[in-house]
Short mmCIF file of C-alpha atoms in Angstrom, two decimals:
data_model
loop_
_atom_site.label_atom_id
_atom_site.label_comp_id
_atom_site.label_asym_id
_atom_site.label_seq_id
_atom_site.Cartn_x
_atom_site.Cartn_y
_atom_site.Cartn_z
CA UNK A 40 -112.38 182.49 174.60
CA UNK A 41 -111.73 185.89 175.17
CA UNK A 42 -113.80 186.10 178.39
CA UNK A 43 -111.56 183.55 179.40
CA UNK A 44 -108.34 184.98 178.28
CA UNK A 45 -109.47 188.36 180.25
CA UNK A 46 -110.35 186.43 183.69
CA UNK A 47 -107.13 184.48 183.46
CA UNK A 48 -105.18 188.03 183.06
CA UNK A 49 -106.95 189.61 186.04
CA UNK A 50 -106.49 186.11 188.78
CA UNK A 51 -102.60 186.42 187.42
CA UNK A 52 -102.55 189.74 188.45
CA UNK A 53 -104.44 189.40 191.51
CA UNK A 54 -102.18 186.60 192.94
CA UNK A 55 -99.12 187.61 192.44
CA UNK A 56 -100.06 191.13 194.70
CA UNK A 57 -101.09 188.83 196.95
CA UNK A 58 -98.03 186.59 196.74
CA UNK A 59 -96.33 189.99 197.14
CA UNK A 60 -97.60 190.83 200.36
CA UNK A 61 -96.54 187.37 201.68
CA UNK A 62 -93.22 187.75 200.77
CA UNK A 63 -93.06 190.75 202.38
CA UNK A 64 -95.11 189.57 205.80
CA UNK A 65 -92.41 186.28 205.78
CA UNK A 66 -89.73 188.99 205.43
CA UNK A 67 -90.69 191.67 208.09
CA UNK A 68 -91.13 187.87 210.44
CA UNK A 69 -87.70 187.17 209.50
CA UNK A 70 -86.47 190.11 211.26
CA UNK A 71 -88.46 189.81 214.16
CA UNK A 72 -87.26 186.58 214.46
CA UNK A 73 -84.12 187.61 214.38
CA UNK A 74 -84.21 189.98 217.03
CA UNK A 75 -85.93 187.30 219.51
CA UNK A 76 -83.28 184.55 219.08
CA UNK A 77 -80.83 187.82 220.04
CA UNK A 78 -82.66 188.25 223.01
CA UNK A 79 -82.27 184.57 224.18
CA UNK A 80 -79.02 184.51 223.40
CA UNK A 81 -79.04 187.29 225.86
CA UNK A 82 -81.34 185.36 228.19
CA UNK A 83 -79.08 181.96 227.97
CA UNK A 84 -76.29 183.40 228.66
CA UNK A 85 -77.43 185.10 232.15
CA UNK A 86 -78.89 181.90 233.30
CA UNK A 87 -75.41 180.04 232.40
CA UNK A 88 -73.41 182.68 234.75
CA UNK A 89 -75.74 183.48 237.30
CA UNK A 90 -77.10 187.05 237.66
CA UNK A 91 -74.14 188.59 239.40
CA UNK A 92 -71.81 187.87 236.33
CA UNK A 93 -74.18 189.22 233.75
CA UNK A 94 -74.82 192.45 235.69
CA UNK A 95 -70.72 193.07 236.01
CA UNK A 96 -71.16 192.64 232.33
CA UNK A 97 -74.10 195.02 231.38
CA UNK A 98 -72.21 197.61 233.68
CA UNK A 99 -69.11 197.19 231.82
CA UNK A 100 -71.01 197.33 228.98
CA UNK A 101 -72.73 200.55 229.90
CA UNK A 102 -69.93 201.79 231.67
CA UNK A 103 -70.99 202.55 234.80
#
């Protein structure tokens, strides 16, 4: 029983580091996801006004 008991204790704490480092790969995803759906909100809204309205913007932006 104890054999058991001592196997249980060590797959407990084996899975949850492992269920650690998934919640931390879905997290760091998260972010990168985040900053792609940015980007095509960029993306969208240059191919709604053309390419001569978003550059007036990105030099306004810029200021230049």
């Amino acid at each position: 029983m104890m054999d058991t008991e001592a196997k249980l204790a060590v797959h407990e704490v084996v899975c949850e580091e492992r269920y650690k480092k998934i919640q931390e790969r879905f997290d760091d995803g998260s972010k990168r996801m985040s900053r792609i759906e940015h980007l095509l909100y960029g993306v969208i809204i240059i191919v709604l006004f053309g390419p001569g309205v978003a550059g007036d913007l990105i030099r306004h932006i810029l200021k230049l």
